[in-house]
Coordinates of C-alpha atoms in Angstrom, one line a residue:
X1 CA 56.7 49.8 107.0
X2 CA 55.2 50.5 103.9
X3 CA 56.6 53.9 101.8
X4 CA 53.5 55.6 103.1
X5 CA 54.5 55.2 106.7
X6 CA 58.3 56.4 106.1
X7 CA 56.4 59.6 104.3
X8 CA 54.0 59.9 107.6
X9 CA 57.2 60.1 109.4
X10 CA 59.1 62.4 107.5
X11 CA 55.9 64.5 107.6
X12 CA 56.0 65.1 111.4
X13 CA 59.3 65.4 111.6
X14 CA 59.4 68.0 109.1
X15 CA 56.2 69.9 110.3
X16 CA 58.1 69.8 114.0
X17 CA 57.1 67.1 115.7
X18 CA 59.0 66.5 118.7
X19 CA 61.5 69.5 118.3
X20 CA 60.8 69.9 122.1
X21 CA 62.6 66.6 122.9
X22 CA 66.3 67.1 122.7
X23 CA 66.8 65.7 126.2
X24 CA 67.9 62.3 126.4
X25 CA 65.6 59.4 127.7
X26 CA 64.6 60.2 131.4
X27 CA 64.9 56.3 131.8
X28 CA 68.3 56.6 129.9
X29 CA 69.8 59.1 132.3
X30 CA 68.6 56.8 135.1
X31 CA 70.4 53.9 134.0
X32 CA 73.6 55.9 133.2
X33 CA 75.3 54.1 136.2
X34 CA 74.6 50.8 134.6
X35 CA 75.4 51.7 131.0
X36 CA 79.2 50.1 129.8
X37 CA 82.5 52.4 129.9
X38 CA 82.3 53.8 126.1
X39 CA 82.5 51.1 123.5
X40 CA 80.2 51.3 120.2
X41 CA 76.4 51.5 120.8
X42 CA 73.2 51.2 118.9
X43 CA 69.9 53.5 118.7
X44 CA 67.5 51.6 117.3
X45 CA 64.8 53.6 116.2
X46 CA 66.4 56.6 117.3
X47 CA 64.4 59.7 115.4
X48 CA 66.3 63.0 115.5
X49 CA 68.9 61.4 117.8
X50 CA 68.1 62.6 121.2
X51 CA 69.4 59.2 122.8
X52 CA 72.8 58.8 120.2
X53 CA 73.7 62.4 121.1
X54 CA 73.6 61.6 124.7
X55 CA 75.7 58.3 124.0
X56 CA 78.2 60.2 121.9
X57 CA 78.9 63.1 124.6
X58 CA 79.4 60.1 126.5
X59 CA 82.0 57.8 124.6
X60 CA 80.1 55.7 122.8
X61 CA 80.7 55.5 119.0
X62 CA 76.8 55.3 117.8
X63 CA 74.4 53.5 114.8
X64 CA 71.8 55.6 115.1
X65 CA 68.7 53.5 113.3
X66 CA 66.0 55.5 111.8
X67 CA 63.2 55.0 108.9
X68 CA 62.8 58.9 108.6
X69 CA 65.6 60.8 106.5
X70 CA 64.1 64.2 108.2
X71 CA 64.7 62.6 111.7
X72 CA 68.0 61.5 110.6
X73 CA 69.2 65.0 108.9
X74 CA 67.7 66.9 112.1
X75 CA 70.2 64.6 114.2
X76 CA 73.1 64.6 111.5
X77 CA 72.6 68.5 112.1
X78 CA 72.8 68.4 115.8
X79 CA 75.7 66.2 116.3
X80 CA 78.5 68.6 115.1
X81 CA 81.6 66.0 114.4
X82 CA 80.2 63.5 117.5
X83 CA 80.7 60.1 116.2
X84 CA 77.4 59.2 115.1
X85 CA 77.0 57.1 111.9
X86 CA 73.5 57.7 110.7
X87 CA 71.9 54.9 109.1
X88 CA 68.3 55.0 107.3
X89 CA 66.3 51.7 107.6
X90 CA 63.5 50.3 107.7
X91 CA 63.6 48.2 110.8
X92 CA 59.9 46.3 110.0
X93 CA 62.9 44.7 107.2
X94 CA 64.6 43.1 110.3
X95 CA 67.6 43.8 111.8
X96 CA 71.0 42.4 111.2
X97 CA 73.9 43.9 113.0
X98 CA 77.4 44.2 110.9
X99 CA 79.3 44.0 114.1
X100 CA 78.1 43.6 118.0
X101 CA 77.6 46.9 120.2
X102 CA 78.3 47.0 123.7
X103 CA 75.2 48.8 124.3
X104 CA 71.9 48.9 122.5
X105 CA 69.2 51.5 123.1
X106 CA 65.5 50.7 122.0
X107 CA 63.0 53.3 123.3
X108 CA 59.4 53.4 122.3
X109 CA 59.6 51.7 119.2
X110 CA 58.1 48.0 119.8
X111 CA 59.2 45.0 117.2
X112 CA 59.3 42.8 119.4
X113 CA 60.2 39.8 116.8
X114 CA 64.1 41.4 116.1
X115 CA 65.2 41.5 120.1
X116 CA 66.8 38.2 119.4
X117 CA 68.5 39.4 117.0
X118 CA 69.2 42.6 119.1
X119 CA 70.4 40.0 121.9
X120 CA 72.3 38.3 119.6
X121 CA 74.2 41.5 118.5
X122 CA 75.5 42.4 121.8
X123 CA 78.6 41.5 123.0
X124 CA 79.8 39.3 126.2
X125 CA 78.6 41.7 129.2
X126 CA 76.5 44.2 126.9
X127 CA 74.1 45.5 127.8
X128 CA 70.1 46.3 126.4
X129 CA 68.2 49.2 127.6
X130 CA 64.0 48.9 126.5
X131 CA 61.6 51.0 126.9
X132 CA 58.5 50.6 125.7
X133 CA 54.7 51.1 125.9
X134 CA 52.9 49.1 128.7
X135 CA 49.3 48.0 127.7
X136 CA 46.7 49.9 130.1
X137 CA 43.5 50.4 130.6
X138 CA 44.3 54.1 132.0
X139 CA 44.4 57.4 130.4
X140 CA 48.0 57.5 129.1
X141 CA 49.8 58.9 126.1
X142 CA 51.1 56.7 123.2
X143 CA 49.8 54.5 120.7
X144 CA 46.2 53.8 121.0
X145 CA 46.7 50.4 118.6
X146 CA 47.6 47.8 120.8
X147 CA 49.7 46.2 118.1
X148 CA 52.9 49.2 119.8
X149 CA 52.1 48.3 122.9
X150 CA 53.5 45.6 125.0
X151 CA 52.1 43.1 128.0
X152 CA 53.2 42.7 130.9
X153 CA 56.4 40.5 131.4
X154 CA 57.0 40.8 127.5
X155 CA 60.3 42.1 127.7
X156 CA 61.3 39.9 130.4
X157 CA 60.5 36.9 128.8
X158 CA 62.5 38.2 125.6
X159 CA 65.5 38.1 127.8
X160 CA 65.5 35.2 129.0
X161 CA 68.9 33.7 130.1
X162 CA 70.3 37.6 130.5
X163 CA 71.2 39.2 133.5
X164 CA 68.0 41.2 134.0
X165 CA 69.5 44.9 135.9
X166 CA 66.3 46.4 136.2
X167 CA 63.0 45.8 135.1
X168 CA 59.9 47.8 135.7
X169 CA 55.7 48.1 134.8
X170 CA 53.3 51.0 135.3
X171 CA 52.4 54.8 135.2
X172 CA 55.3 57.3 134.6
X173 CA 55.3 60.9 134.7
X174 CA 56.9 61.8 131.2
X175 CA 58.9 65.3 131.4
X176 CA 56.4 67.3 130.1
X177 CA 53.9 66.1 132.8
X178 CA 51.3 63.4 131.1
X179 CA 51.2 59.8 132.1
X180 CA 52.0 57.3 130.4
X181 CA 52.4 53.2 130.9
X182 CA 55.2 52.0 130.2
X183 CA 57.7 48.9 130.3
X184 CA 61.2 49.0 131.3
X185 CA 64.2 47.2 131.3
X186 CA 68.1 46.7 131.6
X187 CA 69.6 43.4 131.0
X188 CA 73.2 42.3 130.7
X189 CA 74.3 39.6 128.3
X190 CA 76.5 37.0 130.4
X191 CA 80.4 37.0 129.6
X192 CA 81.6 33.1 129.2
X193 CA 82.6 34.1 133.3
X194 CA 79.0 34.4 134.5

């Protein structure tokens, strides 16, 4: 991103955009039987750190990943001693992990190009929770440039040669009641065992 997107960012963020959403993932919380035991965890793209919060309270040591310092001091705020490290970069740079995670979190931010790298970053049995905007021809929230959107069987193609958990593609009710299209997934990377 160029310095004029990380300053569109911080804009909304600081003008209150999405003050509402301090609940984790719904898609998150539905995969919370599926997630590992506590380990360290990455939240890629993570804005005010709804999803690293909710990984925190739950274990996890978390990387949360964000271009906007206003996101990132919002969450920093919020997390009251949790063990959050909160990193600011620019993930349209890359991505190039200093260690592997057990889990990785990537929710409605599409780069499509650094899940190998994501892959490559988890450990034996970790696991990587997507979610991400579904192209469609309906009347949905999200992106309207197609560029942050993905097709059908994108993500499951990305994972090829993981253990796919769950995988899903369509409408959604979001919490606060629009629709939107999205693609889901979990996948597991094998252990040398499997």
């Amino acid at each position: 991103m160029s310095e004029a997107d990380r300053d569109r960012w911080d804009a909304r963020y600081a003008d209150g955009a999405y003050e509402s959403r301090r609940h984790p993932s719904t898609f998150l919380i539905q995969c919370a039987d599926l997630l590992p035991k506590g380990g360290q965890a990455l939240d890629l793209a993570c804005g005010a750190g709804r999803n690293a919060l909710f990984l925190a309270h739950r274990g996890f040591t978390v990387d949360a990943v964000d271009i906007s310092r206003v996101a990132l001091a919002r969450g920093r705020a919020d997390a009251k001693g949790l063990p959050i490290r909160w990193i600011e970069y620019d993930l349209d740079d890359g991505f190039e992990a200093a260690h592997r995670y057990d889990l990785i979190v990537n929710i409605r931010y599409v780069n499509l190009p650094i899940v190998p790298a994501l892959i490559g970053s988890l450990r034996p049995g970790g696991v990587l929770i997507m979610e991400q905007h579904l192209e469609s021809d309906d009347d949905v929230i999200g992106p309207k440039n197609p560029a942050y959107r993905v097709a059908r069987g994108a993500l499951a193609r990305l994972v090829g040669g993981m253990i796919v958990e769950r995988i899903e593609e369509g409408l959604v009710e979001d919490p606060d009641g629009r629709c939107a299209a999205l693609a889901r997934l979990v996948a597991r990377k094998r252990s040398a065992a499997s």
